[in-house]
CSV table of C-alpha atoms and ligand atoms in Angstrom, one decimal:
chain,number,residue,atom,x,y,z
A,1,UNK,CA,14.0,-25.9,-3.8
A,2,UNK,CA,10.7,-24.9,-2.3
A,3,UNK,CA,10.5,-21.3,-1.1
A,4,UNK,CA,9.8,-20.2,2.4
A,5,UNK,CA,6.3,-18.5,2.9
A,6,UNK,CA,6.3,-15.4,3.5
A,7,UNK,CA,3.1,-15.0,6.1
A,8,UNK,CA,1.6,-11.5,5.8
A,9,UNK,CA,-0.8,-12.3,7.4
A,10,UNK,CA,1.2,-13.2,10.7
A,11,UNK,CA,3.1,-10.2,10.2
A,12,UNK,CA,0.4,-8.2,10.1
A,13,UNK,CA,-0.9,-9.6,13.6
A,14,UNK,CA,2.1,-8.9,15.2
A,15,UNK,CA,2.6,-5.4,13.8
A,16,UNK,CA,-1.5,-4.6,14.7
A,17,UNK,CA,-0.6,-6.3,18.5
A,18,UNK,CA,2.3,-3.8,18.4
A,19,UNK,CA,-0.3,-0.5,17.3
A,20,UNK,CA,-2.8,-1.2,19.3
A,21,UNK,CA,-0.8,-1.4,22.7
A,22,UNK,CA,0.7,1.9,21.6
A,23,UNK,CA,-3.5,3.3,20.5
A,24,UNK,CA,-3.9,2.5,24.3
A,25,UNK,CA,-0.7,3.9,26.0
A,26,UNK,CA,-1.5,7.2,23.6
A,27,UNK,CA,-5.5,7.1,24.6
A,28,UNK,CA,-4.3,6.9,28.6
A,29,UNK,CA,-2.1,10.4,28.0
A,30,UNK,CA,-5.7,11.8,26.6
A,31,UNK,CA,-5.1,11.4,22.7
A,32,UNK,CA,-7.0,9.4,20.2
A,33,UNK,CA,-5.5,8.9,16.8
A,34,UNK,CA,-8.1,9.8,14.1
A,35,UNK,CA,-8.8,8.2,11.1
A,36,UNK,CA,-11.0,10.1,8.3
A,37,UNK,CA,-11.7,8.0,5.0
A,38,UNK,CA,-14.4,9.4,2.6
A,39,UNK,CA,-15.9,6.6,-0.2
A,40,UNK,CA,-17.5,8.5,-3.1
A,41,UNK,CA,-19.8,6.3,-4.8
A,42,UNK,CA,-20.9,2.8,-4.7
A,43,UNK,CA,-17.7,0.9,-6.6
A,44,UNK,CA,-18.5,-2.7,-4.9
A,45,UNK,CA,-14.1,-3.0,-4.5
A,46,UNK,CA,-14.0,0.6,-2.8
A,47,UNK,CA,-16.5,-0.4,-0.3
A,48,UNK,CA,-14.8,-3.6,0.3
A,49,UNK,CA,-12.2,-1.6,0.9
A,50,UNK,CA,-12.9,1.1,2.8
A,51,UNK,CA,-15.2,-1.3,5.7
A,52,UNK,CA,-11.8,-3.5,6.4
A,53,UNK,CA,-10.0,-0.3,6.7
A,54,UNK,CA,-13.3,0.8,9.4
A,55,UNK,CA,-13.0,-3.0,11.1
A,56,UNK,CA,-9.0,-2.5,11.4
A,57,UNK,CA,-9.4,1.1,12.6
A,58,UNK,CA,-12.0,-0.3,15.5
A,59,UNK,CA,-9.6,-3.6,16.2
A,60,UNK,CA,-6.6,-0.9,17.0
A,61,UNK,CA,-8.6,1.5,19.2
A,62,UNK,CA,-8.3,4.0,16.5
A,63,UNK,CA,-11.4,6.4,15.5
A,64,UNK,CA,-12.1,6.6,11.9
A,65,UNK,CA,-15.0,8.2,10.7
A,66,UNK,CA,-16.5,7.1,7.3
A,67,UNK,CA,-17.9,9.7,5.6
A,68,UNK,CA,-20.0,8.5,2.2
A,69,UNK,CA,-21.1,10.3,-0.7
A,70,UNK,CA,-23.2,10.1,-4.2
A,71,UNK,CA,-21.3,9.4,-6.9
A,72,UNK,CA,-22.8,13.1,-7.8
A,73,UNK,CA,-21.1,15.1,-5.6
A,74,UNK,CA,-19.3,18.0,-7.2
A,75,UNK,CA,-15.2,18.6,-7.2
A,76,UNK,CA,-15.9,21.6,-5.1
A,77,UNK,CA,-18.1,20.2,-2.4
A,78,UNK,CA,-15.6,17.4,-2.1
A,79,UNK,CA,-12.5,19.7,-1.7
A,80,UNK,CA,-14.8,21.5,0.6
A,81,UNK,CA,-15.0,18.9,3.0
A,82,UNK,CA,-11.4,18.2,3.0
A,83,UNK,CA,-10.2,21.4,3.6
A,84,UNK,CA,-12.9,20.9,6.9
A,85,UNK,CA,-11.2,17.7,7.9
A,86,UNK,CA,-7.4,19.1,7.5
A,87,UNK,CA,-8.7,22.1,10.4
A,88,UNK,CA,-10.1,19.3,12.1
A,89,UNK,CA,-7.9,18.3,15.2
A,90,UNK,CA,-10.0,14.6,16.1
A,91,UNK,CA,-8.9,13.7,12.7
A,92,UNK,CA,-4.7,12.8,12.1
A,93,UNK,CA,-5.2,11.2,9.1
A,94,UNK,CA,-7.3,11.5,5.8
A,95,UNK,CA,-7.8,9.0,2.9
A,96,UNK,CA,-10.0,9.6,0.2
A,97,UNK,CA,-10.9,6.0,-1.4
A,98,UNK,CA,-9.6,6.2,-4.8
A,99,UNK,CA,-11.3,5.4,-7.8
A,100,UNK,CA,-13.4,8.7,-8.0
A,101,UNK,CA,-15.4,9.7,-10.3
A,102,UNK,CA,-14.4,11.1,-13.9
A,103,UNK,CA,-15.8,14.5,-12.9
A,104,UNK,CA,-13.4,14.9,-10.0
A,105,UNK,CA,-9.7,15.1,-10.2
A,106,UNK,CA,-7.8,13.0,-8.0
A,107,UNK,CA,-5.0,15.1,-8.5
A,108,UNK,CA,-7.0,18.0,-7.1
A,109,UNK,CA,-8.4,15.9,-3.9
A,110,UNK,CA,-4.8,14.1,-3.0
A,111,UNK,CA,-3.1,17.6,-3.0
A,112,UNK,CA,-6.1,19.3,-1.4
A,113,UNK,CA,-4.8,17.0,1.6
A,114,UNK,CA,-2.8,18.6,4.0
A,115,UNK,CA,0.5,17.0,4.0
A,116,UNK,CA,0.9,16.2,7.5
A,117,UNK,CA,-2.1,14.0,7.3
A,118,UNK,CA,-1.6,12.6,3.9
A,119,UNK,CA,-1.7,9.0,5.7
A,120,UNK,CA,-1.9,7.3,2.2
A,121,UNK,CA,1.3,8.7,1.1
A,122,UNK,CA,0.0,10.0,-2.0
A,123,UNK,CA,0.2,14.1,-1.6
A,124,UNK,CA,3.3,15.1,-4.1
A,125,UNK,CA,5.1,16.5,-1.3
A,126,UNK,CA,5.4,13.2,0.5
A,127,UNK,CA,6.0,11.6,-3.1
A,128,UNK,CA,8.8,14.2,-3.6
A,129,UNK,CA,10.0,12.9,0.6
A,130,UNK,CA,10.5,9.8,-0.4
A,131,UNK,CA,12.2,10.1,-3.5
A,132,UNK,CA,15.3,12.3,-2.1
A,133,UNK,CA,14.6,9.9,1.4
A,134,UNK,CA,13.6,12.7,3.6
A,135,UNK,CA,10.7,11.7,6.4
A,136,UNK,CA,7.6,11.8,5.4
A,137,UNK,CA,4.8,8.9,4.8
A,138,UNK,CA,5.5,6.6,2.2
A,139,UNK,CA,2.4,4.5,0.7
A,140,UNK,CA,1.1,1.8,2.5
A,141,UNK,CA,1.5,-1.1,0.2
A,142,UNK,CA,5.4,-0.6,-0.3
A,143,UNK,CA,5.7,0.2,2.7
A,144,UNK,CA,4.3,-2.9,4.1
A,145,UNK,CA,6.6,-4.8,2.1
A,146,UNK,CA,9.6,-3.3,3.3
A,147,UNK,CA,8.1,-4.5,6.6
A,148,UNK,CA,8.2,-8.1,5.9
A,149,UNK,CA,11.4,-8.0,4.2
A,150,UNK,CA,12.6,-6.8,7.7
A,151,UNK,CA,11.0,-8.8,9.3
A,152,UNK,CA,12.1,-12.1,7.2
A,153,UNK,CA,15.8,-10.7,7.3
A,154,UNK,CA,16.2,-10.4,3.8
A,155,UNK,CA,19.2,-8.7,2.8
A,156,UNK,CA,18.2,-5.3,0.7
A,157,UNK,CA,21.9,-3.5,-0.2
A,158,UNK,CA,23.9,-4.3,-2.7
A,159,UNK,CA,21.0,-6.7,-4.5
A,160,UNK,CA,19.5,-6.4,-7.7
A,161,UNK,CA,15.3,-5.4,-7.2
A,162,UNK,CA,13.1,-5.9,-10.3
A,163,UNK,CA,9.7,-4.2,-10.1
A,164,UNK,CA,7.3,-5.1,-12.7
A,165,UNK,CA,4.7,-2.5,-12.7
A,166,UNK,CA,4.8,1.6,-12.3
A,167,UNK,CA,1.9,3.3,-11.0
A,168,UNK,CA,2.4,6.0,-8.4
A,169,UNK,CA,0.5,3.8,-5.9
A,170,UNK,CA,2.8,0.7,-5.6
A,171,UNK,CA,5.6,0.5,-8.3
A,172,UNK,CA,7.4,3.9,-8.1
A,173,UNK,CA,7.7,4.1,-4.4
A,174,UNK,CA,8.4,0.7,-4.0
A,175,UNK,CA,11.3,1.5,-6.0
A,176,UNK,CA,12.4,4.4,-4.4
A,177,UNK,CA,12.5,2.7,-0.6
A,178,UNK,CA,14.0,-0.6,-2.2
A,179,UNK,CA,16.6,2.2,-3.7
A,180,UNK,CA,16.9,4.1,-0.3
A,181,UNK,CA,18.0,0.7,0.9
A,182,UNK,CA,20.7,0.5,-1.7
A,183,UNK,CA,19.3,-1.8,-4.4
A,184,UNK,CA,19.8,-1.7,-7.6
A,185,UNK,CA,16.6,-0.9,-9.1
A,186,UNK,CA,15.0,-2.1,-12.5
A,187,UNK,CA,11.2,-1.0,-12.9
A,188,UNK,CA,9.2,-2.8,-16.1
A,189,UNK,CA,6.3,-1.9,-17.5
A,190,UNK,CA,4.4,-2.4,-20.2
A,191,UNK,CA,6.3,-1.0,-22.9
A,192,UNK,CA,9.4,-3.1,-21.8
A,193,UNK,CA,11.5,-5.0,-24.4
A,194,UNK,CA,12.1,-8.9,-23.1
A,195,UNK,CA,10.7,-8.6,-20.1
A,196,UNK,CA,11.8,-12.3,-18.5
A,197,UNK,CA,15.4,-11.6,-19.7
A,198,UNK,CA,15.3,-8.8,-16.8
A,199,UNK,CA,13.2,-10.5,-14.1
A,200,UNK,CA,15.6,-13.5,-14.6
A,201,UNK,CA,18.1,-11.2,-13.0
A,202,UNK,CA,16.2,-10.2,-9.9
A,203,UNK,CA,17.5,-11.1,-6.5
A,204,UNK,CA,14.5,-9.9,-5.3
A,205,UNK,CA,11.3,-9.4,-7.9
A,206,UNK,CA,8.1,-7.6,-7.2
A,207,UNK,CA,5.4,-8.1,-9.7
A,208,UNK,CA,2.5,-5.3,-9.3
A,209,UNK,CA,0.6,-5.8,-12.9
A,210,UNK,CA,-2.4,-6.9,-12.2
A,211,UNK,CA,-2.4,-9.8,-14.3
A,212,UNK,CA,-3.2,-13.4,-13.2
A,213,UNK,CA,-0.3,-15.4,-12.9
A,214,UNK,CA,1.4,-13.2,-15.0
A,215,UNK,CA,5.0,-14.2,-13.9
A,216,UNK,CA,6.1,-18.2,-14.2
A,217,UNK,CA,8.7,-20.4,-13.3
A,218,UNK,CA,10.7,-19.5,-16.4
A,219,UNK,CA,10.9,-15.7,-15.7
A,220,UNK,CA,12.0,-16.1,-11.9
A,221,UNK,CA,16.3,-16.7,-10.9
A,222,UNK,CA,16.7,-19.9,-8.5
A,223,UNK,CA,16.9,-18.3,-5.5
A,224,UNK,CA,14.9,-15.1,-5.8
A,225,UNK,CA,12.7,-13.5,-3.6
A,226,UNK,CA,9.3,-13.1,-5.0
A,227,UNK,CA,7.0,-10.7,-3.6
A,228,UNK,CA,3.4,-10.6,-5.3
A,229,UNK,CA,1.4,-7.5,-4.8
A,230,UNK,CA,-1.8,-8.7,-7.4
A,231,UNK,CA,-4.4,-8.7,-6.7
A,232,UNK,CA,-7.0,-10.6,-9.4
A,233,UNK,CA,-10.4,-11.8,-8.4
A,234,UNK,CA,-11.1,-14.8,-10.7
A,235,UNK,CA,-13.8,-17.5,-10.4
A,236,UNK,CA,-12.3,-19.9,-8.6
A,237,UNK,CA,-10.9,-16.9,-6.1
A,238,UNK,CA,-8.5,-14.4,-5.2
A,239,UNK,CA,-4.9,-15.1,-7.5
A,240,UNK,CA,-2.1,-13.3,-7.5
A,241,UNK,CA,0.1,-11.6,-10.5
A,242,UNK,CA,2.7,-14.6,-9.8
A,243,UNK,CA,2.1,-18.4,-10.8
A,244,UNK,CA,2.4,-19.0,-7.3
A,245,UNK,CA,2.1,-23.2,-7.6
A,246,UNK,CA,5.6,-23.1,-10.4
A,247,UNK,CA,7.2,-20.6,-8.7
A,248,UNK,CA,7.6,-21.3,-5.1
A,249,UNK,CA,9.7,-24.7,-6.6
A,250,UNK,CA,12.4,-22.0,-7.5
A,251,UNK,CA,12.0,-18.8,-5.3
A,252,UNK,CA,13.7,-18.7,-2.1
A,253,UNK,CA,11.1,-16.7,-0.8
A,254,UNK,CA,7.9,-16.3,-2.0
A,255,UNK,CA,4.3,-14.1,-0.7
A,256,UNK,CA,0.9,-16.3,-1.2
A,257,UNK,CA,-2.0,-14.6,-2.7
A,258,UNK,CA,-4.3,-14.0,-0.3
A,259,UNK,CA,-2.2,-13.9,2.8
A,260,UNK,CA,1.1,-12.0,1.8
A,261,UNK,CA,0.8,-7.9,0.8
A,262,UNK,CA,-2.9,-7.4,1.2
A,263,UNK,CA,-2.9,-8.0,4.8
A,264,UNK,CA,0.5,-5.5,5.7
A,265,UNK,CA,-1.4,-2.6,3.4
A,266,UNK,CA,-4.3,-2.1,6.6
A,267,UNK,CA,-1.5,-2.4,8.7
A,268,UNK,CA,0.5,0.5,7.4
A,269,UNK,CA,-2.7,2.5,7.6
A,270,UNK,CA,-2.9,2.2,11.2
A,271,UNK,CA,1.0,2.8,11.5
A,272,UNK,CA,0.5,6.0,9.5
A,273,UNK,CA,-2.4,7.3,11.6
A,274,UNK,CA,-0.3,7.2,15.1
A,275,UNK,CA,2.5,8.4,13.3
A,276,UNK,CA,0.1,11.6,12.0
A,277,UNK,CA,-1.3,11.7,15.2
A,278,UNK,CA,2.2,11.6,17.0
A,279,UNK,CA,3.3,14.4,15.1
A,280,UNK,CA,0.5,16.5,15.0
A,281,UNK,CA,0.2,16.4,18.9
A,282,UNK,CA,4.1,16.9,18.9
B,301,NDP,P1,-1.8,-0.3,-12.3
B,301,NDP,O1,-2.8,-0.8,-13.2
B,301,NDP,O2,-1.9,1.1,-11.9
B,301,NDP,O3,-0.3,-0.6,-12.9
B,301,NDP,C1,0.0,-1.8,-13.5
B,301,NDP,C2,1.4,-1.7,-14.0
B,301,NDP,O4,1.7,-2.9,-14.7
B,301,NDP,C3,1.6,-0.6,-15.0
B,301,NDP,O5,2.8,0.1,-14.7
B,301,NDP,C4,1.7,-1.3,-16.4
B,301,NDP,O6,2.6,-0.7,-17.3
B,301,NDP,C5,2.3,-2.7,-15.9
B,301,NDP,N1,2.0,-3.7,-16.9
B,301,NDP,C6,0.8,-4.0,-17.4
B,301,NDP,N2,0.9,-5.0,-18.3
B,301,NDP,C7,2.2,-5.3,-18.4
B,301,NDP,C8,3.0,-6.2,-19.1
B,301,NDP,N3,2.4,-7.0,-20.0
B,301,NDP,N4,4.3,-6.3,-18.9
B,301,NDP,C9,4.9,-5.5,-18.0
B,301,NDP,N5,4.2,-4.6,-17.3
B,301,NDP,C10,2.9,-4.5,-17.5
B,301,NDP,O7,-1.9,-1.2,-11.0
B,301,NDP,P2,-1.5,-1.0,-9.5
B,301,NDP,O8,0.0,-0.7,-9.4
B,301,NDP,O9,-2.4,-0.1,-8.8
B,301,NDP,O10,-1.8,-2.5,-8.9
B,301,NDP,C11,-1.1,-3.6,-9.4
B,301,NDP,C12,-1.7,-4.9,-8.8
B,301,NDP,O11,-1.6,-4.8,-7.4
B,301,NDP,C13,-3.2,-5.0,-9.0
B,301,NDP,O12,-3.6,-6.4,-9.1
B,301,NDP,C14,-3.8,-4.4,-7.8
B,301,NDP,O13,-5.1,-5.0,-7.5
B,301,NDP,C15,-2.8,-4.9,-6.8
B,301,NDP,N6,-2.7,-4.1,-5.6
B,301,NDP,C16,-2.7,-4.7,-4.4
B,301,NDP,C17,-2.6,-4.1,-3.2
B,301,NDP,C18,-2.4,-4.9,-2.0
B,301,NDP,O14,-2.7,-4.3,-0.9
B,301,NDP,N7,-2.0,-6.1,-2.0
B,301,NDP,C19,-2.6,-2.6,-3.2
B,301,NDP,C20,-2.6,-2.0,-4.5
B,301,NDP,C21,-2.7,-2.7,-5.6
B,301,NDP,P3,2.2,0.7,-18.0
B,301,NDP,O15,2.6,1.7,-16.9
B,301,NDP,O16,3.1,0.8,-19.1
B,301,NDP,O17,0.8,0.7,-18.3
């Protein structure tokens, strides 16, 4: 078998088509969705980051303002700010670009956030949403993939999900929406005892480790779907946490590495920021 590609990348141009026809029916009734994303530092990644997140934000008709600081500025000049941008009714939705620095917590700055414009899904209140599956914004990576399951028609109830990796950021809500959706959930992490034994069971197997190639041909069910959320930069170029070359001969449906996740993450940005927006203008 040779898996079917799953194309974030086309998915992601539809869904952006789809936002930015809505940015300009909203910006005709007199509203502008608002994007606020602060980058402390000069982490090479973050910046990355943060200027595809500007370039998408421009591409949709959304405004985002950028706003960058030292590496040096203090906790309380920080919160500061945010508690400026929450009062702030141009801006719908705030992101602070996370790493920060040691000397500031990120616990302090994500719940500093006010909820309603907590567009990366992290504030604990949204967390808390999502786990008991009230409204609320869910983080952009899972949520993205929930997308292109959609979207590909991939039956979600009643299958057995397998997500390698827990952070707060991609593993734990991915497993709460694939949950939501009534699968039954399996997260692995590092501490887990015979690992392939359990993805060997997935119907559908999420690997978020942030290892190369972590997850071969051996460790994958004929007929599984295989969503790869790592992202590794290595010499010879962006690789995902999945052997994507072995496994696609046994997946039913596979995500490349560049091309699958990374492009629906942006995406969900934008879709949080009208929904912020939306809300906020009632
Ligand atoms: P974290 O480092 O926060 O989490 C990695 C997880 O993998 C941890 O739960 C860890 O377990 C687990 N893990 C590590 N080693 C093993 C092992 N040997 N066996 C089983 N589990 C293991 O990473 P993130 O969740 O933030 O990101 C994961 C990957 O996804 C990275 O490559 C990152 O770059 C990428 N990413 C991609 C995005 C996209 O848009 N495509 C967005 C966000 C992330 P433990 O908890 O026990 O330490």
């Amino acid at each position: 078998m040779v898996a079917t590609l799953i194309d974030g990348k086309a998915i992601a141009k539809a869904t952006r088509g789809r936002i930015k026809e809505e940015v300009t029916q909203m910006k005709a009734a007199g509203i502008t969705p608002g994007l606020a994303v602060i980058l402390v530092g000069e982490n090479p990644a973050s910046i990355t980051y943060v200027r595809s997140k500007e370039r998408a934000c421009e591409q949709a008709g959304i405004y985002s303002r950028v706003i960058r600081h030292p590496a040096t500025i203090t906790e309380a000049e920080l919160l500061q700010e945010i508690q400026q941008l929450n009062e702030d009714p141009s801006i719908h939705g705030i992101l602070v670009q996370l790493p920060l620095p040691p000397h500031i917590s990120e616990d302090l700055v994500i719940e500093a956030i006010r909820v309603e414009k907590d567009v990366d899904g992290f504030h604990p209140i949204n967390t808390g949403n999502l786990v008991v599956g009230k409204p609320g914004f869910v983080p952009c990576t899972p949520a993205g993939i929930m997308v292109m399951l959609e979207e590909m028609k991939i039956p979600i109830a009643g299958k057995h999900a397998v997500i390698v990796g827990r952070s707060n950021i991609v593993g734990k809500p991915m497993a709460s929406l694939l949950l939501n959706q009534n699968a039954t959930v399996t997260i692995c992490h590092s501490k887990t005892v015979e690992l392939g034994e359990i993805t060997r069971q997935a119907d559908i197997l999420v690997a978020a480790v942030g290892k190369p190639n972590f997850i071969s041909k051996a460790e994958v069910k004929p007929g599984a779907v295989v969503i790869d959320v790592g992202i590794n930069r290595l010499p010879e170029g962006l690789v995902g946490d999945v052997n994507f070359e072995e496994v696609k001969e046994v997946a039913s449906y596979i995500t490349p590495v560049p091309g699958g996740v990374g492009p629906m993450t942006i995406t969900m940005l934008l879709e949080n920021t009208i929904q912020a927006c939306k809300q906020l203008q009632g």
